[in-house]
mmCIF file of C-alpha atoms in Angstrom:
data_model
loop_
_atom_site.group_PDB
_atom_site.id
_atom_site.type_symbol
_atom_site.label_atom_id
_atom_site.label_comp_id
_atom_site.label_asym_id
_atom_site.label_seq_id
_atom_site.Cartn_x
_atom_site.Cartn_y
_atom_site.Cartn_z
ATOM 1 C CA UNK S 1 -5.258 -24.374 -2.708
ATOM 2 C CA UNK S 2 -2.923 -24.040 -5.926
ATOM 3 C CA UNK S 3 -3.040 -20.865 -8.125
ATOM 4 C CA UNK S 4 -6.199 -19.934 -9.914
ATOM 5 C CA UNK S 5 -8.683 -21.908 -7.888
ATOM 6 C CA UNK S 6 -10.589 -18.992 -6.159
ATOM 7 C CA UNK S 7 -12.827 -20.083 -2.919
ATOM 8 C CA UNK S 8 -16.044 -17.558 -3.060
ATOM 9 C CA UNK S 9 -16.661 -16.325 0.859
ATOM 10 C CA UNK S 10 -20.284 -16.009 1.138
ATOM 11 C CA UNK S 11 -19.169 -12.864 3.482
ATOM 12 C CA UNK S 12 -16.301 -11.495 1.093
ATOM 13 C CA UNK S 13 -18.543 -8.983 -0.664
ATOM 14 C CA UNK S 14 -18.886 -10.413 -4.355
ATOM 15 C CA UNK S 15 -22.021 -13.354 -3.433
ATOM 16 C CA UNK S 16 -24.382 -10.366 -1.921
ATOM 17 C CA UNK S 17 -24.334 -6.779 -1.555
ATOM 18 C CA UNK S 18 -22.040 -4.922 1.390
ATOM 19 C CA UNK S 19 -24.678 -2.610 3.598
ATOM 20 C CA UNK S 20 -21.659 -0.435 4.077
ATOM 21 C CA UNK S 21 -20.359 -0.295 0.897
ATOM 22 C CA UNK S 22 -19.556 3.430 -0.053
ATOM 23 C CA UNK S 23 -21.103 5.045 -2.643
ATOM 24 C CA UNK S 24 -18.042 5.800 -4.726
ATOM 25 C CA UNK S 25 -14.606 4.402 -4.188
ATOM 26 C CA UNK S 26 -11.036 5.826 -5.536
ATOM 27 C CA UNK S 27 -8.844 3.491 -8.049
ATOM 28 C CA UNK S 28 -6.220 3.415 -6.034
ATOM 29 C CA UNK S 29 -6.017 3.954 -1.736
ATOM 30 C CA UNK S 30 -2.343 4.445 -0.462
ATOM 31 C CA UNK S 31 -1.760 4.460 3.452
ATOM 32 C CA UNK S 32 0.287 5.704 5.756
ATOM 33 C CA UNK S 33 0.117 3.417 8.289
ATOM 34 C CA UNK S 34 1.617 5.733 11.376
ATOM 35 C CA UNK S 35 1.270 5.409 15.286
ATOM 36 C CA UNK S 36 1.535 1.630 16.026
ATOM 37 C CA UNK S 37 4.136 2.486 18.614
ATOM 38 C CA UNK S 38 2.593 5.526 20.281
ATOM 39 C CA UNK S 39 -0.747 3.676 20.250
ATOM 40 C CA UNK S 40 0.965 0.790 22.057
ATOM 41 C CA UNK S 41 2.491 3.385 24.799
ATOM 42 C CA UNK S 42 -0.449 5.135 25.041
ATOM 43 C CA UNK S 43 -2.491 1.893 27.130
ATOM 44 C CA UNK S 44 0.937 0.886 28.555
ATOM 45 C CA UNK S 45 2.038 -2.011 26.444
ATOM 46 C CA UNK S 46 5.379 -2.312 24.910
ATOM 47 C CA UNK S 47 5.829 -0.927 21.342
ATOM 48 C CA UNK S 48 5.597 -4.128 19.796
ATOM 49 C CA UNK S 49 1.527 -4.753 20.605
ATOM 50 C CA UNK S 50 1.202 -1.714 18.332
ATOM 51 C CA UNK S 51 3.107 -3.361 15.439
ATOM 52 C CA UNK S 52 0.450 -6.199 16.328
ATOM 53 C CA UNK S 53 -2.129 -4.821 16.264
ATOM 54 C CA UNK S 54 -1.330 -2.869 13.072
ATOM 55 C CA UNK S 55 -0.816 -5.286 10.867
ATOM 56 C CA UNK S 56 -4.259 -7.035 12.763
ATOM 57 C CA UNK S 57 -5.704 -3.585 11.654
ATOM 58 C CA UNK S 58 -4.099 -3.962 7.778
ATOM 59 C CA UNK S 59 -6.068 -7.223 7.555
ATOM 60 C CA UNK S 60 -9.597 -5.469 8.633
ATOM 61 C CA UNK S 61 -8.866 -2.782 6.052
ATOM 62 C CA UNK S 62 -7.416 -5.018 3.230
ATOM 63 C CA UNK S 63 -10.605 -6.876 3.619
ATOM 64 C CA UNK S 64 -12.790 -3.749 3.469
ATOM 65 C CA UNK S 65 -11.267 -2.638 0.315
ATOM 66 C CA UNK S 66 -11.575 -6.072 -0.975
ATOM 67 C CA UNK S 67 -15.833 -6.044 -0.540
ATOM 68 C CA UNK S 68 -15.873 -2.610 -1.603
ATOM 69 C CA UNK S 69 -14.279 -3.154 -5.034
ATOM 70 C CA UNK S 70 -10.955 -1.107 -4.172
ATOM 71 C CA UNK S 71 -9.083 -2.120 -7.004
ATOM 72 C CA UNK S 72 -5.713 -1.192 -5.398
ATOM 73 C CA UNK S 73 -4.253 -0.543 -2.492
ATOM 74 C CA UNK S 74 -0.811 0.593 -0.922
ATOM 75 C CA UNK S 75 0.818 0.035 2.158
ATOM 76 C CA UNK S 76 3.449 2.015 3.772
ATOM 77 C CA UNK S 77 4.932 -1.143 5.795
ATOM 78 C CA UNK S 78 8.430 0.398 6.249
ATOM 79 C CA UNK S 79 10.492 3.183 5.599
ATOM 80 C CA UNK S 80 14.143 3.002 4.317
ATOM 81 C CA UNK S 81 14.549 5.618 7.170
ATOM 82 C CA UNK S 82 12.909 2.933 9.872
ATOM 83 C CA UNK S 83 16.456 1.090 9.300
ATOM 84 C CA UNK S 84 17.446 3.941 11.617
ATOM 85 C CA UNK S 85 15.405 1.967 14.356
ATOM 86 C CA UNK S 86 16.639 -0.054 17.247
ATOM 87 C CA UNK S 87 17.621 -3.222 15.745
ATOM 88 C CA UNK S 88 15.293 -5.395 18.018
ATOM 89 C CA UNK S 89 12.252 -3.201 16.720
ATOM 90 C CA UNK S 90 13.194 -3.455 12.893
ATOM 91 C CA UNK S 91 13.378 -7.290 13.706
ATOM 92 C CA UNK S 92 9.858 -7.129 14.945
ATOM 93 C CA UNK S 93 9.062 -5.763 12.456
ATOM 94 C CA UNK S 94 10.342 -7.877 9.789
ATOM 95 C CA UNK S 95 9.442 -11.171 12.077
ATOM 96 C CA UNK S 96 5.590 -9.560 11.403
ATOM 97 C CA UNK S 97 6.201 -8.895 7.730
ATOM 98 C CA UNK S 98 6.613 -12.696 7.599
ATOM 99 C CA UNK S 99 3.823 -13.650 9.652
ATOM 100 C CA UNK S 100 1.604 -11.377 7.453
ATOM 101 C CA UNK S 101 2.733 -13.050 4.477
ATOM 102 C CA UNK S 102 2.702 -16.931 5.642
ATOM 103 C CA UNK S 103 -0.559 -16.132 7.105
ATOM 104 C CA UNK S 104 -2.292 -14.499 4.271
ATOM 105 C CA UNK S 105 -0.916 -15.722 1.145
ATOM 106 C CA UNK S 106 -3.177 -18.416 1.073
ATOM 107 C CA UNK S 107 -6.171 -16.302 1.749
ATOM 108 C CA UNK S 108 -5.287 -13.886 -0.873
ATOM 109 C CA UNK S 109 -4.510 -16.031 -3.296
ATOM 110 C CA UNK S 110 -7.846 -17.634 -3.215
ATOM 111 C CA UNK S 111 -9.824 -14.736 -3.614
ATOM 112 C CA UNK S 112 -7.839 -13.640 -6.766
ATOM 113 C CA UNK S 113 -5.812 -10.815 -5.270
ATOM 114 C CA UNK S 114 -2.302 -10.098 -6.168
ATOM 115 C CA UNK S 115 0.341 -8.941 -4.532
ATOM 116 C CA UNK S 116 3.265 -6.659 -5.107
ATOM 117 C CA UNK S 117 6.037 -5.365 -3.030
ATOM 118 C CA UNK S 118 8.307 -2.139 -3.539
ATOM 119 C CA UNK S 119 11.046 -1.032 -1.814
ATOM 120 C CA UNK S 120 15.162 -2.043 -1.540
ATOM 121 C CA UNK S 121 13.937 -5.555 -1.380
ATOM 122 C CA UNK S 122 17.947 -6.827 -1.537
ATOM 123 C CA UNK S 123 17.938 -5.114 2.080
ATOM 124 C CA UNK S 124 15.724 -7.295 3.240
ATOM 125 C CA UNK S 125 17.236 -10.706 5.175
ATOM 126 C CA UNK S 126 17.348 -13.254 2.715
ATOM 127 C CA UNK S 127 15.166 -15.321 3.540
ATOM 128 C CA UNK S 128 12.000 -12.571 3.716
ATOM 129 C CA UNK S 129 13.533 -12.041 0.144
ATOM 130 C CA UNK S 130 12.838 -15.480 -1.353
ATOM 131 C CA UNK S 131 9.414 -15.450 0.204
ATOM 132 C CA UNK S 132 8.205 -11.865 -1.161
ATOM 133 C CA UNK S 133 9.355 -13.234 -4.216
ATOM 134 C CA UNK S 134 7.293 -17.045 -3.737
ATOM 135 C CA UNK S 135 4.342 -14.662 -3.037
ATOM 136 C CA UNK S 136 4.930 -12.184 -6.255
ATOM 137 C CA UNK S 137 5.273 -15.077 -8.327
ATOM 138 C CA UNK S 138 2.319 -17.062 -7.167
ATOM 139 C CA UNK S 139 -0.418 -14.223 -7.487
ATOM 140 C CA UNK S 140 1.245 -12.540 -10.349
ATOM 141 C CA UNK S 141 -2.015 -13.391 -12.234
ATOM 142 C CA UNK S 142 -4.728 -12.971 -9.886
ATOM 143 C CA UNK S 143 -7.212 -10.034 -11.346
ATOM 144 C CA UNK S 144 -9.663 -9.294 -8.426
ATOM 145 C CA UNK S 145 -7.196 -6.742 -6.423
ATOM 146 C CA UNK S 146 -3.823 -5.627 -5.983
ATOM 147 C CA UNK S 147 -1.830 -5.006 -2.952
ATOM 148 C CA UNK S 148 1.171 -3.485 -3.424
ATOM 149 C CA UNK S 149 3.456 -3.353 0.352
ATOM 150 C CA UNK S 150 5.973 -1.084 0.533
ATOM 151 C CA UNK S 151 8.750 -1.970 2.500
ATOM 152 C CA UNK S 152 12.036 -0.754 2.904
ATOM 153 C CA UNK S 153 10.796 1.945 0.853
ATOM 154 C CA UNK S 154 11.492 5.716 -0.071
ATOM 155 C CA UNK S 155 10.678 7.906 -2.992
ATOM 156 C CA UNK S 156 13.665 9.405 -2.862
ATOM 157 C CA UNK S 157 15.706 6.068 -3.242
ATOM 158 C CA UNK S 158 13.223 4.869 -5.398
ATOM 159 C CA UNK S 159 13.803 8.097 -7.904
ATOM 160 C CA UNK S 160 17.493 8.020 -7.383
ATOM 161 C CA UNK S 161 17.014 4.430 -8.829
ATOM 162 C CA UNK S 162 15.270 5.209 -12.007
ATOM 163 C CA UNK S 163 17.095 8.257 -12.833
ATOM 164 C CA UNK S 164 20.609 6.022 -12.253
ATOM 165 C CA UNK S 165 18.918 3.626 -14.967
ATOM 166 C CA UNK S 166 17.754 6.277 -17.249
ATOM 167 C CA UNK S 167 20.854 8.179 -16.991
ATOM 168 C CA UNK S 168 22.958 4.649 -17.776
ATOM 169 C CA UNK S 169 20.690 3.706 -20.781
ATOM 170 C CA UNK S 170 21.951 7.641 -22.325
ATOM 171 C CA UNK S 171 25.397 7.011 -21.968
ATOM 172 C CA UNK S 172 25.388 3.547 -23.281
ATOM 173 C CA UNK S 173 23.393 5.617 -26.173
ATOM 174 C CA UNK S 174 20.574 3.205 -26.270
ATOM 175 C CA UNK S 175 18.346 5.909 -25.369
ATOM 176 C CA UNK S 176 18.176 9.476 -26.997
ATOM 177 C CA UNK S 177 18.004 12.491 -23.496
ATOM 178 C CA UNK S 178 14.803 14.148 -25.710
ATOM 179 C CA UNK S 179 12.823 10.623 -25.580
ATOM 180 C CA UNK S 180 13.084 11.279 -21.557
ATOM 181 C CA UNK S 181 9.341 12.453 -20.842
ATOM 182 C CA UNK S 182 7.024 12.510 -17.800
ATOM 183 C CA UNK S 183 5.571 9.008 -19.123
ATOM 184 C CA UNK S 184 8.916 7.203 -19.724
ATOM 185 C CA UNK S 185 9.861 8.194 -16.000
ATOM 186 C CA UNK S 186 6.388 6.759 -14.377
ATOM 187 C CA UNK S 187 6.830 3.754 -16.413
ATOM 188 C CA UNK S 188 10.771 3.062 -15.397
ATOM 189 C CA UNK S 189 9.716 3.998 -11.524
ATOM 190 C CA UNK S 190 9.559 0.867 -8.986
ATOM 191 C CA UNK S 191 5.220 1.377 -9.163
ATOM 192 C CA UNK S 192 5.518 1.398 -13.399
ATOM 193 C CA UNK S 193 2.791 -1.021 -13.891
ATOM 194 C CA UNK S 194 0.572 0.350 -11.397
ATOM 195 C CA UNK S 195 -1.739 3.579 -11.760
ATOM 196 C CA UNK S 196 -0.860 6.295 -9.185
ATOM 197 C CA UNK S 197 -2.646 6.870 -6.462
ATOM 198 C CA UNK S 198 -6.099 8.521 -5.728
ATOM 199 C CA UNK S 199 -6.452 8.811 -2.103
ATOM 200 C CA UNK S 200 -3.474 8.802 0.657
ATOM 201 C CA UNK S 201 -4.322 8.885 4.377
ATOM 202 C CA UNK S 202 -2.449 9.088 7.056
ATOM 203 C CA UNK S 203 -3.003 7.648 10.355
ATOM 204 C CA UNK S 204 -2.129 9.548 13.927
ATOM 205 C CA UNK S 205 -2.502 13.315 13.792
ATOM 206 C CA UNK S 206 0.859 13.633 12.049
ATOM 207 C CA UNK S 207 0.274 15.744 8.850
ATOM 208 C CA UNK S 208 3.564 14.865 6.450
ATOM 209 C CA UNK S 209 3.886 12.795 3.424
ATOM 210 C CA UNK S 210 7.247 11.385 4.279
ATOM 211 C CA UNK S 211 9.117 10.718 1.501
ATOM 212 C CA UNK S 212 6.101 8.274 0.492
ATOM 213 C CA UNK S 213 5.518 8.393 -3.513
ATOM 214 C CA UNK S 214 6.353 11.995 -4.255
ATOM 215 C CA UNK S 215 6.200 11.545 -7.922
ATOM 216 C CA UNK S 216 2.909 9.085 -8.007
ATOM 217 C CA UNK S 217 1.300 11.718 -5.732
ATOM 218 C CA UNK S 218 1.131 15.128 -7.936
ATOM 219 C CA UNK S 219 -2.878 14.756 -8.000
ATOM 220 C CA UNK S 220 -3.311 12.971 -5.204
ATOM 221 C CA UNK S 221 -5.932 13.783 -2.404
ATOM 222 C CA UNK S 222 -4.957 13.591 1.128
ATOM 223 C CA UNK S 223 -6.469 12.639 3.982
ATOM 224 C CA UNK S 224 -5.135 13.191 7.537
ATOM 225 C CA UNK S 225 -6.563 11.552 10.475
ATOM 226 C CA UNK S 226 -6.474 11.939 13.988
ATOM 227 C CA UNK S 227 -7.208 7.562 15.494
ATOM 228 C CA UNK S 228 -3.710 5.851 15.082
ATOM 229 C CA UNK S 229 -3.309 3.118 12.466
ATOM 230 C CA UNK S 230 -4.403 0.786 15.269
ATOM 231 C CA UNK S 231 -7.477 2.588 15.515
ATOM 232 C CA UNK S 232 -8.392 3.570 11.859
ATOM 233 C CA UNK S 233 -11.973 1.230 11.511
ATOM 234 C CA UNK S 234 -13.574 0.113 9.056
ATOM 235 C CA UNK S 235 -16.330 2.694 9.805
ATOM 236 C CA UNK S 236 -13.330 5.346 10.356
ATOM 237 C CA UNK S 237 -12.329 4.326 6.378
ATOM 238 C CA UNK S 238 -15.783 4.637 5.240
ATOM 239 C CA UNK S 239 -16.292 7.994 6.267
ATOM 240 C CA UNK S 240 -12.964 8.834 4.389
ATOM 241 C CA UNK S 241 -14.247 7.255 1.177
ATOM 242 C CA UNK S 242 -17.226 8.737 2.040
ATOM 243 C CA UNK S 243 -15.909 12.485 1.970
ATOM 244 C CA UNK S 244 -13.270 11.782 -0.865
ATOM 245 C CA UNK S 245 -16.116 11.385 -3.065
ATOM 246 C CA UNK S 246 -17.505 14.576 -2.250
ATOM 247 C CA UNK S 247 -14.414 16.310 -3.426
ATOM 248 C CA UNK S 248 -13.725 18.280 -7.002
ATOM 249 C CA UNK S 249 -10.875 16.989 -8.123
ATOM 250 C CA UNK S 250 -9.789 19.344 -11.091
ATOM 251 C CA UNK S 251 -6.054 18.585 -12.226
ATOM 252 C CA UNK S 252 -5.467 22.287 -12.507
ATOM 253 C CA UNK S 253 -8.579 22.675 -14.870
ATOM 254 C CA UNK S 254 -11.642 24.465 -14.157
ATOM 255 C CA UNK S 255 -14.080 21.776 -13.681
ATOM 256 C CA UNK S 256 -13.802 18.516 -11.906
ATOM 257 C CA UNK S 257 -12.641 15.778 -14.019
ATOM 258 C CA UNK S 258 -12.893 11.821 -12.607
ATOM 259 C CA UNK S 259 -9.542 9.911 -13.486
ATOM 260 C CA UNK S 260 -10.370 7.078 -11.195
ATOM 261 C CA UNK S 261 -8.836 4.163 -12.807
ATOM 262 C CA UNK S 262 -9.060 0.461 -12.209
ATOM 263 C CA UNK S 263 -6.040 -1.357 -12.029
ATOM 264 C CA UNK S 264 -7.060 -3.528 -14.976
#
């Protein structure tokens, strides 16, 4: 299937209505995708079932936010500090980043949904590199949804980054320091063409944000969840939805403002 011919899944939520589809859903859903490993050495299997069955459990949820009308979602695939890992784990890992991207870019692209990575992508082996950019390139115009994988990823990096470029554009004096302002800074971060983020969970008890888009995240609500990513359902993401909507989100006002925005 070449670009821009879209297959319509009788099942895929857009030819009939979803029984479960919540009643409200957020702009934008970022995850924290922790406890693949621990879930794995929980029922005795090595670590690398978990990283299975994670990105197994990405697919479930991708599709769930697809039927729902999630506009956008983000996925915390990698760390810059999971580098730090045993070297035959961060080669699992990448070996399933691959997989994932083979197996679904066809999929994807037929139902109109785009995808986007961020991250240190010139860390990645070079081959991974030419194929997150075959994939970037080939939905770049799909409309439907966005999925935007972060991989080798960190906010501090990725703020180091932009200041580095902001800072060289002052001293080549092609930019004046008062012009620097809260928007110019979201719109020269690695995310600039995407809205922040809504809603964050995070899988597997663990309640920090880990250096996961610190700047995107000043209004963001949380969510912290007790299953592992492994075990985060569809029904588990539902109820999430489910209670997000039933919070006042006031942006340091008095009364509860909705900024949900569409990614389009």
């Amino acid at each position: 299937m070449t670009t821009g011919q879209h297959q319509n899944d009788p099942h895929d939520g857009l030819q009939k209505p979803v029984e479960d589809r919540p009643a409200r859903v957020p702009g934008h859903v970022a995850f924290i995708m922790d406890g693949n490993g621990r879930w794995a050495e929980r029922q005795g299997l090595p670590r690398k079932a978990g990283h299975v069955a994670g990105v197994e459990r990405l697919r479930e949820i991708t599709k769930a936010s697809y039927q729902w009308g999630v506009p956008l979602i983000t996925c915390f695939a990698f760390s810059t500090e999971n580098w730090n890992r045993p070297a035959y784990e961060v080669q699992v890992l990448m070996q399933l980043f691959r997989r994932y991207m083979l197996r679904g870019i066809d999929e994807l692209d037929g139902r109109n949904v785009r995808v986007k990575m961020i991250g240190e992508r010139h860390r990645l082996p070079k081959d991974l590199q030419r194929l997150v950019a075959q994939t970037e390139e080939r939905t770049a115009d799909n409309t439907r949804m966005t999925i935007q994988v972060a991989v080798s990823y960190g906010a501090r990096a990725e703020m180091t980054d932009t200041l580095r470029r902001i800072a060289a554009e002052v001293a080549a004096g092609r930019l004046a320091p008062e012009a620097i302002d809260e928007a110019m800074i979201s719109s020269s971060l690695w995310t600039a063409e995407m809205p922040d983020p809504d809603l964050i969970v995070r899988t597997s008890g663990e309640h920090r944000i880990s250096n996961f888009l610190l700047w995107q995240a000043a209004y963001a609500e949380y969510a912290f969840v007790d299953e592992c990513w492994p075990d985060f359902t569809r029904a588990r993401y539902r109820d999430v939805l489910e209670d997000f909507a039933r919070r006042d989100r006031r942006y340091g006002g008095l009364a509860a403002v909705e900024k949900t925005r569409a990614t389009r």
